[in-house]
Tab-separated table of C-alpha atoms and ligand atoms in Angstrom:
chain	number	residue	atom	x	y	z
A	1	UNK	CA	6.120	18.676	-17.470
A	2	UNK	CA	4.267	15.783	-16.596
A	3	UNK	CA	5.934	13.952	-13.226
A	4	UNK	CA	5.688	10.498	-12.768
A	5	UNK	CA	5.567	9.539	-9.295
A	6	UNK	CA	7.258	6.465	-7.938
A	7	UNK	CA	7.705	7.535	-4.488
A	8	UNK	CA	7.115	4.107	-2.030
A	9	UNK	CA	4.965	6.114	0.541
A	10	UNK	CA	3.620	8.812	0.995
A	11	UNK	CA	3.010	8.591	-2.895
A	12	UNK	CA	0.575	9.005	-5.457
A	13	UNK	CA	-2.891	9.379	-5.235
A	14	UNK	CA	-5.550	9.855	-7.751
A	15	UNK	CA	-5.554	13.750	-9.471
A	16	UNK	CA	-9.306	13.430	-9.146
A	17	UNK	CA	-9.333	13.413	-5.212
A	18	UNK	CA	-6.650	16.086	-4.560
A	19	UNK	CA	-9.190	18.478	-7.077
A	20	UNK	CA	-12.384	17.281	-4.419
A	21	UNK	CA	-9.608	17.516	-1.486
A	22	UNK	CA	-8.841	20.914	-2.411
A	23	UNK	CA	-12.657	21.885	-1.762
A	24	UNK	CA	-13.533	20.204	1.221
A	25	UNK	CA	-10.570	22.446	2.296
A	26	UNK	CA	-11.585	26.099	1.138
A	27	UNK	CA	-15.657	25.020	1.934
A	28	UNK	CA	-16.822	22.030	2.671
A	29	UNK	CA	-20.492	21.105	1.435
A	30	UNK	CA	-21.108	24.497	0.658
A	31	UNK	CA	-21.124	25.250	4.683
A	32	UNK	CA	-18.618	27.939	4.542
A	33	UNK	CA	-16.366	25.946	6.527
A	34	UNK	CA	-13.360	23.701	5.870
A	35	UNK	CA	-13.268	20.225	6.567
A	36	UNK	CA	-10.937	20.736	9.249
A	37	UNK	CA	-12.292	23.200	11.184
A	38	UNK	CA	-15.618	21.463	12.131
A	39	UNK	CA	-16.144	19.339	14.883
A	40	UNK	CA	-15.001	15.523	14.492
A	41	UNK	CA	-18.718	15.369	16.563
A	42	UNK	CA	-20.781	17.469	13.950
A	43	UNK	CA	-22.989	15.298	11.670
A	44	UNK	CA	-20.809	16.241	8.780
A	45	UNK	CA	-17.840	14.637	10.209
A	46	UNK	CA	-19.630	11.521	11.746
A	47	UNK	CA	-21.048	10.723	7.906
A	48	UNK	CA	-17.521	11.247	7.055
A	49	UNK	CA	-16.220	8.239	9.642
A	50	UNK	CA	-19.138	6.120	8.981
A	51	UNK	CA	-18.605	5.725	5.154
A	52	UNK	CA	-14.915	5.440	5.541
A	53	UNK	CA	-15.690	2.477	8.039
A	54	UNK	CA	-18.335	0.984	5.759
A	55	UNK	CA	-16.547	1.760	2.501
A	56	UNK	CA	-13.488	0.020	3.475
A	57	UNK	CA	-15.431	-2.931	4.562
A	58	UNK	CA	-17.490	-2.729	1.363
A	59	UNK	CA	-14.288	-2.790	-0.699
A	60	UNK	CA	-12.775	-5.735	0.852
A	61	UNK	CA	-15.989	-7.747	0.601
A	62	UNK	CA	-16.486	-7.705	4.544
A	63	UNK	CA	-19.962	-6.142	5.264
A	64	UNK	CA	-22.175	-8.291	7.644
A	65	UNK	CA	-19.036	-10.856	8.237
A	66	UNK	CA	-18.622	-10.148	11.803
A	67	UNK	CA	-15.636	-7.051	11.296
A	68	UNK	CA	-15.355	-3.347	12.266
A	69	UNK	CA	-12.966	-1.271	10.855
A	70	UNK	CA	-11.231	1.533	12.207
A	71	UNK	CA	-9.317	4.282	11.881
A	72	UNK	CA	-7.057	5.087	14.575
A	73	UNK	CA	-3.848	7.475	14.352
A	74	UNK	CA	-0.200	6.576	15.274
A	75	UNK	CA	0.426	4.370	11.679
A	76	UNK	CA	1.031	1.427	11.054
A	77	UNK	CA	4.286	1.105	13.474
A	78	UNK	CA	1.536	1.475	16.661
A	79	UNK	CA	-0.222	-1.984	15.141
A	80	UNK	CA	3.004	-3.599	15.553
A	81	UNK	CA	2.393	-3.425	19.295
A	82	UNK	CA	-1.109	-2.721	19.744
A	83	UNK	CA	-1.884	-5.755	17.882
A	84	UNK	CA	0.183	-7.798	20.328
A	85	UNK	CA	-1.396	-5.935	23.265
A	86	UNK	CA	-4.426	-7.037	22.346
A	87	UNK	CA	-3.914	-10.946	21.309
A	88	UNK	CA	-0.981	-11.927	22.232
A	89	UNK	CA	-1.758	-14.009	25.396
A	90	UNK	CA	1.060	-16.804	25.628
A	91	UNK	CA	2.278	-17.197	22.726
A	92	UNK	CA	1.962	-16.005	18.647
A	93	UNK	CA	3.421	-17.065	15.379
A	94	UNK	CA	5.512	-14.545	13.012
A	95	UNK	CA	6.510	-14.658	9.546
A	96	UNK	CA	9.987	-12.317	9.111
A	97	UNK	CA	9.666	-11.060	5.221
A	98	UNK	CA	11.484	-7.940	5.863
A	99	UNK	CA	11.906	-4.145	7.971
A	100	UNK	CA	8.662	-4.330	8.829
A	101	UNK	CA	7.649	-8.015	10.419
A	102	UNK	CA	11.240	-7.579	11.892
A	103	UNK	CA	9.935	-4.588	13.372
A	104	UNK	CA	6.623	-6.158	14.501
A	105	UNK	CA	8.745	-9.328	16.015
A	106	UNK	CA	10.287	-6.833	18.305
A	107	UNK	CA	7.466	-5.070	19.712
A	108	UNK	CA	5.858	-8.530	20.148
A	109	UNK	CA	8.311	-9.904	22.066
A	110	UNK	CA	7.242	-7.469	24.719
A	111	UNK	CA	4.447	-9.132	25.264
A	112	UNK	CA	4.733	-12.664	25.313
A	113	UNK	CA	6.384	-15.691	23.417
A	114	UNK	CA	7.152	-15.060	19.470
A	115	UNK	CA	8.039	-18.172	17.271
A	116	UNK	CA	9.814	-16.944	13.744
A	117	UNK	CA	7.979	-19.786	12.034
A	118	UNK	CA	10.552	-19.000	8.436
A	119	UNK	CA	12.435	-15.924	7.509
A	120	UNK	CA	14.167	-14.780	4.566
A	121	UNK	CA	16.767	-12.777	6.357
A	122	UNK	CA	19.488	-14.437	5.144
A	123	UNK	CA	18.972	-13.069	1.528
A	124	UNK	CA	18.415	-10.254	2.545
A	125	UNK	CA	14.576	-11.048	2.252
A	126	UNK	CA	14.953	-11.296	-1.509
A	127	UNK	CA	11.958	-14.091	-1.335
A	128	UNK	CA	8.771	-15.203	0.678
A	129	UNK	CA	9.609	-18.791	2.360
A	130	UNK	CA	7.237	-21.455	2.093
A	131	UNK	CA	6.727	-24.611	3.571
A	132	UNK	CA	6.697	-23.855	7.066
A	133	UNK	CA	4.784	-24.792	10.099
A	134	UNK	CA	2.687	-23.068	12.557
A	135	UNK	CA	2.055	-24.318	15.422
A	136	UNK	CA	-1.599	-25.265	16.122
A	137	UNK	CA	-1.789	-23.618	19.910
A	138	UNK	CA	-0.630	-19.725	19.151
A	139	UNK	CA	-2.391	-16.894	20.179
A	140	UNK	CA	-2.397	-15.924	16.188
A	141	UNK	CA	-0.188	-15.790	13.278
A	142	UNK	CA	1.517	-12.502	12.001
A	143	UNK	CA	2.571	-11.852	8.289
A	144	UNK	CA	3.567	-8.995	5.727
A	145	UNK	CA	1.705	-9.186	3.131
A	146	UNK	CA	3.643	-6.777	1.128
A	147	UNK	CA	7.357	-5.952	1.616
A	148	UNK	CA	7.754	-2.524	0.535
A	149	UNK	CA	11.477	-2.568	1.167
A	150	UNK	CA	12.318	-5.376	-0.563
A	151	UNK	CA	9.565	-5.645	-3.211
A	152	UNK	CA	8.205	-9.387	-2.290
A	153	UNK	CA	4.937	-10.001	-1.740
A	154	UNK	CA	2.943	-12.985	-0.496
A	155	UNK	CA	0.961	-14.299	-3.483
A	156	UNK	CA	-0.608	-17.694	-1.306
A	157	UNK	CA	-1.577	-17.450	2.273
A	158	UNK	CA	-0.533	-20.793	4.490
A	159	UNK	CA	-3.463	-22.529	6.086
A	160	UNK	CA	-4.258	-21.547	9.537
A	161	UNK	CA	-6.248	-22.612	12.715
A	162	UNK	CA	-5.125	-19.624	15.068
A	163	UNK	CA	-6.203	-16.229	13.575
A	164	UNK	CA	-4.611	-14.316	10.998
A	165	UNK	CA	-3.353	-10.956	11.724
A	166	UNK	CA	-2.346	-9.379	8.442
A	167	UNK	CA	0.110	-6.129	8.050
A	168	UNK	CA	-1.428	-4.735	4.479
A	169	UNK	CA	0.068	-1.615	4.724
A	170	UNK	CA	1.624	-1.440	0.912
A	171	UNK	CA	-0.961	-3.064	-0.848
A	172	UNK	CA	-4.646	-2.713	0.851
A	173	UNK	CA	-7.190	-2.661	-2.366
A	174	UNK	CA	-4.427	-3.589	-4.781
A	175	UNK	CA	-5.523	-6.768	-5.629
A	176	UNK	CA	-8.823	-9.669	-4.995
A	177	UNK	CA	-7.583	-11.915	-2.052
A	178	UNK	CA	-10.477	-13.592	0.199
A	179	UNK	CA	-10.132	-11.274	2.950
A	180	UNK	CA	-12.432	-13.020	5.136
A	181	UNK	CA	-9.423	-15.865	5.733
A	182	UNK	CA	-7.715	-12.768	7.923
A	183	UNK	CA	-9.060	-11.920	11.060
A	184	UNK	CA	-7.073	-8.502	11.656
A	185	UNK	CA	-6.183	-6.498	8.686
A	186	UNK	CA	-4.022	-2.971	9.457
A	187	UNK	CA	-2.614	-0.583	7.008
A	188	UNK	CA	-0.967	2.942	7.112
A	189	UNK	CA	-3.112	5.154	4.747
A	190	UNK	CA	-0.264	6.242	3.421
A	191	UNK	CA	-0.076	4.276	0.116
A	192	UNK	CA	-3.341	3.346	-1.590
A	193	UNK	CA	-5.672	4.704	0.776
A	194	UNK	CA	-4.552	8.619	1.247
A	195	UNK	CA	-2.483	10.986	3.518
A	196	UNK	CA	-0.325	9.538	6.344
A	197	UNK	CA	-1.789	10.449	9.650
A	198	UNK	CA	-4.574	7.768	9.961
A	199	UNK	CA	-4.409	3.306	9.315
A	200	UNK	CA	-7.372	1.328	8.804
A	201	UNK	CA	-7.596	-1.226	10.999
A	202	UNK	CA	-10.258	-4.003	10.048
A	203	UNK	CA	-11.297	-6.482	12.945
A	204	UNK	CA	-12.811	-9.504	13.004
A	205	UNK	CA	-14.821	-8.551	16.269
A	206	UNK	CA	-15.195	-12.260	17.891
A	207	UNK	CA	-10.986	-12.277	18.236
A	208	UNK	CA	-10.864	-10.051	20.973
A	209	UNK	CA	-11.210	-9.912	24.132
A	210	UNK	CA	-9.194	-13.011	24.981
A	211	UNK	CA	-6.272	-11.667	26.462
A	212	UNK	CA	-5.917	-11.634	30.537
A	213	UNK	CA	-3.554	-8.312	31.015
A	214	UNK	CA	-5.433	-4.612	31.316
A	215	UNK	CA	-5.222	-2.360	28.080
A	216	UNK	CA	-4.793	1.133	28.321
A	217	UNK	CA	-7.712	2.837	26.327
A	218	UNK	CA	-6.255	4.729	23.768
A	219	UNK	CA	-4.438	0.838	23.229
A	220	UNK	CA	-7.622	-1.104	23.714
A	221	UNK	CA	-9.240	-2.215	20.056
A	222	UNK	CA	-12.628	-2.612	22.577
A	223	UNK	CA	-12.626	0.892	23.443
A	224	UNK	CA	-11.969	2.687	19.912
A	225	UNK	CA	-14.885	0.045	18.632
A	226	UNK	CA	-17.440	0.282	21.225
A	227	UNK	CA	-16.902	4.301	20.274
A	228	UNK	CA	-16.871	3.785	16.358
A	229	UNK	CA	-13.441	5.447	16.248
A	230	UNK	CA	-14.225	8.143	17.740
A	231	UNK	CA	-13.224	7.686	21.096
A	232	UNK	CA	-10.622	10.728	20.747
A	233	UNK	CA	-10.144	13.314	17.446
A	234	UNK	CA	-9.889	10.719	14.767
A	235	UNK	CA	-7.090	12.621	12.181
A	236	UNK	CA	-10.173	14.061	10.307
A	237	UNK	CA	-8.595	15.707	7.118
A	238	UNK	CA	-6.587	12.313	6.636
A	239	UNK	CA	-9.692	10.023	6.984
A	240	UNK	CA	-11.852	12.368	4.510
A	241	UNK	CA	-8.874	12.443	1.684
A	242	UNK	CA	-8.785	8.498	2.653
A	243	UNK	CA	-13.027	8.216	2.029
A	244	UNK	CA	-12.329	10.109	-0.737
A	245	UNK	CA	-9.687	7.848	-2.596
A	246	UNK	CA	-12.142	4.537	-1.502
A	247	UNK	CA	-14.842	6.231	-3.230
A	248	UNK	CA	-12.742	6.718	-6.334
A	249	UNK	CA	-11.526	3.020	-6.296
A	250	UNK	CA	-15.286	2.297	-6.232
A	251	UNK	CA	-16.214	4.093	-8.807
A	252	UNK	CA	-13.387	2.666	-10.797
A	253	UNK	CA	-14.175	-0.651	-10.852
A	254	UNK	CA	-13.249	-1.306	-7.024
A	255	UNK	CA	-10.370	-4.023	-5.788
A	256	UNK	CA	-10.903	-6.356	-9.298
A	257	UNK	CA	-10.247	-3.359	-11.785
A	258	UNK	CA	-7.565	-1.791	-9.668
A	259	UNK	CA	-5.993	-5.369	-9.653
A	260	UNK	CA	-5.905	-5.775	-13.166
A	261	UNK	CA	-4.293	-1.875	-13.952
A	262	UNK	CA	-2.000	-3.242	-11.299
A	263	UNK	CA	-0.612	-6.222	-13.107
A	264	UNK	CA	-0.674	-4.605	-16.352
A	265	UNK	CA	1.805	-2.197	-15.115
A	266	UNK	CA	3.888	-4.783	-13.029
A	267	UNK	CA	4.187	-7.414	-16.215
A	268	UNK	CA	5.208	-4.121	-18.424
A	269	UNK	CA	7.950	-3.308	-16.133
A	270	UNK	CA	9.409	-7.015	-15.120
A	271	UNK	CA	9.390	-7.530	-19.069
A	272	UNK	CA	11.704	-5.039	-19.188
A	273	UNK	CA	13.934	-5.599	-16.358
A	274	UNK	CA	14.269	-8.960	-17.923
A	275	UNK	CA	14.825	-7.871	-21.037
A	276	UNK	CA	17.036	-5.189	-20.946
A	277	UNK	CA	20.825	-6.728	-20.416
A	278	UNK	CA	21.782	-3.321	-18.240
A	279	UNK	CA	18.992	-4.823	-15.343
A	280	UNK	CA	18.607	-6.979	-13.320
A	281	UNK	CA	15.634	-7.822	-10.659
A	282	UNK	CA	16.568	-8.222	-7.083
A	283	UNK	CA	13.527	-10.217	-5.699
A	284	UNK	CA	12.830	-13.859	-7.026
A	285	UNK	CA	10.370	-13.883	-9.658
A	286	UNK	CA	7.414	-15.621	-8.288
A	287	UNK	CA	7.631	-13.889	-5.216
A	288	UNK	CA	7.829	-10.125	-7.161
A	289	UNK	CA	5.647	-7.534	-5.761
A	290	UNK	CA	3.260	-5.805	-8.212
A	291	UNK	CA	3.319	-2.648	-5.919
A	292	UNK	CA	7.047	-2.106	-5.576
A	293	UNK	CA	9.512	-3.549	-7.882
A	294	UNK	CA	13.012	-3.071	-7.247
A	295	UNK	CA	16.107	-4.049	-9.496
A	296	UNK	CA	19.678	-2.894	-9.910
A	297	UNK	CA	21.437	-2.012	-12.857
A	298	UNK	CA	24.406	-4.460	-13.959
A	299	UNK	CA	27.142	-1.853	-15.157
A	300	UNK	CA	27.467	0.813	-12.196
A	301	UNK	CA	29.596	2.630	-15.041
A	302	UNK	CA	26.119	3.631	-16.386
A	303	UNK	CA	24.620	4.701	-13.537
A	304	UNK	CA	24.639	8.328	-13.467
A	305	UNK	CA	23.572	8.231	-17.305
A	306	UNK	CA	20.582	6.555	-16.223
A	307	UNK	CA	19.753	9.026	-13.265
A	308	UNK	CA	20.020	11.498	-15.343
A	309	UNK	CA	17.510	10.172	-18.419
A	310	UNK	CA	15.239	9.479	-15.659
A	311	UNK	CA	15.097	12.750	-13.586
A	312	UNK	CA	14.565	14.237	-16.813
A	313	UNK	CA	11.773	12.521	-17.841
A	314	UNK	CA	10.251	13.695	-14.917
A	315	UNK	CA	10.108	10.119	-12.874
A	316	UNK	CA	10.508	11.395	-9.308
A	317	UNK	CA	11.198	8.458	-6.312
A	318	UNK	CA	12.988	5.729	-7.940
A	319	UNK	CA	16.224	5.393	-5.544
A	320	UNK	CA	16.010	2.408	-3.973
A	321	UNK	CA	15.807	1.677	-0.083
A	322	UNK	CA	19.323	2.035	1.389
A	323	UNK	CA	19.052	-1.709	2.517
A	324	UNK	CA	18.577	-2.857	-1.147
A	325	UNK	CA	20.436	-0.171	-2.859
A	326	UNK	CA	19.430	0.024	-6.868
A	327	UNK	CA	16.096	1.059	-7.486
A	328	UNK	CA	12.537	0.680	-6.621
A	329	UNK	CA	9.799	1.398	-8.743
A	330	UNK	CA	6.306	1.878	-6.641
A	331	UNK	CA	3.274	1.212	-8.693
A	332	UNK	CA	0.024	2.103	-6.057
A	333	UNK	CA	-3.310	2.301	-7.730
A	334	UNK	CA	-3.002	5.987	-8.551
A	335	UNK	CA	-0.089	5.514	-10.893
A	336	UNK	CA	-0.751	5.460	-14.631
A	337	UNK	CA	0.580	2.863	-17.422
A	338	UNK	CA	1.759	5.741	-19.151
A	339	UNK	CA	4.125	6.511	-16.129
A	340	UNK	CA	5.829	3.107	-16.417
A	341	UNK	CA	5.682	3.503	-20.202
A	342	UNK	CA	8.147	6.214	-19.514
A	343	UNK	CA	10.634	4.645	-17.334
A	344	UNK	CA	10.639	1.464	-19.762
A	345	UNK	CA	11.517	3.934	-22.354
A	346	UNK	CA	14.780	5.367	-20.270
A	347	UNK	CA	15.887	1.799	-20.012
A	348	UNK	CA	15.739	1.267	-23.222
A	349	UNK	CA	17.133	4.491	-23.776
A	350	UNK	CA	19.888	3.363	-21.676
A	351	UNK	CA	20.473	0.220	-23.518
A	352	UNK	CA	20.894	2.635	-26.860
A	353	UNK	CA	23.232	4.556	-25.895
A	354	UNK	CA	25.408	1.907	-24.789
B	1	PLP	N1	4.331	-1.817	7.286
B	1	PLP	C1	4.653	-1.675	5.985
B	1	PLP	C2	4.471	-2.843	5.058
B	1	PLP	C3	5.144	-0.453	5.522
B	1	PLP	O1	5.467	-0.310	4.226
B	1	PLP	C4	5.298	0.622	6.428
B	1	PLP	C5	5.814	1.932	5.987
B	1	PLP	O2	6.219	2.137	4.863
B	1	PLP	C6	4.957	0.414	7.774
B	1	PLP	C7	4.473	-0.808	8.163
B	1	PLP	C8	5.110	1.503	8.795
B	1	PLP	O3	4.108	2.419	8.609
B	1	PLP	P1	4.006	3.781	9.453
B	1	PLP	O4	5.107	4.652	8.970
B	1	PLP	O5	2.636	4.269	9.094
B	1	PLP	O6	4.136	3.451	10.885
């Protein structure tokens, strides 16, 4: 039976690259040797790195802009801090749209001053604010640009003089954005990119270098450039699935085709969660996320009829975050309209039998 995968992260990825995966596994390039069991120094490996680096940049419409990109180990959570360690001087700005910029206030505040500029907290970060001001003398300013808890997602960027340090773990080459307004992009591969175990970090190289406190190397952004991400074993199997799912975003249509597959999917599935009398959508509507939509069901009488006409479906992932409760329905690149077909059809299904 066909499984439809709506798991928030790890999650899908494309069939294709799994099949190509597979090989580089068993014998990669024909050298009698797997992927992982060559040197991360060998030429093989080093083409590996350098088309990840470039491919990314490619992607995102950053090549000869002035960024690097990276990819270091220790997920996104190490950014939290590593991207204070490296910035924050005095003082930086920080947008709080959920777990995860909550998380990334906390690890800031060990390293200098952190204004909340807005946060959503109090609805349980059921919206993005807007209309807030950032001061013009911080360090940098800090957002989410996808809140995979909560299913918001920042749909206009705010205006800023300081640089723009951008957490994209949950929806990196999801959708067209002018990526050149951010100055430091990160994001867990663990979503659209591939296996957890490595993030992309993307730098805008002229940011750095500002702060007066010593990095440790491993910690340094300086370091892990100046040795194009090599400067210890970079995770290699997770950085050659992740080259391989960039290449297959590129060769289907790259960022613009994957954004329009995305919102296809996204409108089908709101349509239906405003539809259908037996849901109801927990984030505010302009503010929905078209990676990760969550909702609740109005009549908890009916919700153990509706596990079950999922499960057997074959929809796997669909619980909801224990902070939201309800469901959440994870749409990454990899996932097919047919898959959301099939959970629109259980809610109606639902709706039937009522
Ligand atoms: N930021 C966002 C938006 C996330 O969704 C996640 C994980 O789901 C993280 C950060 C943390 O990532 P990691 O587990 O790679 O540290």
């Amino acid at each position: 039976m066909k499984k439809h995968n709506y798991s928030a992260g790890p999650c899908i990825l494309p069939q294709e690259v799994f099949k190509e995966a597979a090989q580089g596994i068993l014998d990669y390039q024909d050298s009698g040797l797997s992927i992982m069991e060559i040197s991360h120094r060998s030429a093989a490996f080093v083409d590996v790195m350098e088309e990840a680096r470039n491919l990314s940049l490619e992607l995102l419409g950053l090549q000869n802009k002035g960024y690097k990109a990276l990819f270091l180990q220790s997920g996104a959570s190490m950014q939290f801090l590593m991207t204070a360690y490296n910035l924050l001087n005095k003082k930086a700005a920080y947008l709080n749209t959920g777990t995860w910029s909550s998380k990334a206030i906390k690890e800031a505040k060990l390293f200098g001053e952190v204004i909340e500029v807005a946060s959503s907290k109090k609805k349980n970060f059921n919206y993005i604010p807007k209309n807030y001001q950032i001061p013009s003398d911080v360090d940098y300013f800090h957002c989410t640009s996808n809140n995979t808890i909560f299913g918001t997602q920042i749909k206009d960027f705010p205006q800023v003089d300081a640089p723009v340090v951008c957490d994209m773990s949950s929806d990196i080459f999801s959708r067209e954005l002018d990526f050149s307004k951010f100055d430091l992009i990160y994001a867990g591969a663990q979503k659209n990119m591939g296996p957890a175990g490595t993030t992309l970090v993307v730098i805008k190289e002229d940011i750095l270098g500002k702060v007066e406190r010593e990095i440790p190397s491993m910690l340094n952004y300086k370091v892990h450039l100046e040795k194009d991400s090599m400067f210890n074993t970079p995770a290699v199997y997770a950085v050659y699935v992740s080259l391989l799912t960039l290449r297959w975003i590129k060769n289907n249509g790259g960022i613009a085709a994957m954004e329009k597959r995305n919102n296809e999917k996204a409108n089908l599935l709101y349509k239906e969660i405003d539809r259908n009398p037996l849901f109801k959508g927990f984030a505010e509507v302009e503010d929905r996320s078209a990676m990760n939509a969550t909702f609740n069901i109005t009549d908890e009488s009916k919700k153990e009829a509706f596990d079950k006409l999922w499960k057997d479906a074959g929809i796997n992932g669909l619980n909801g975050h224990r902070s939201v409760g309800g469901y959440r329905a994870s749409m990454y690149n990899a996932l097919d309209i047919e898959s959301v077909k099939v959970l629109v059809e259980t809610m109606q299904q639902l709706e039937q039998q009522s």
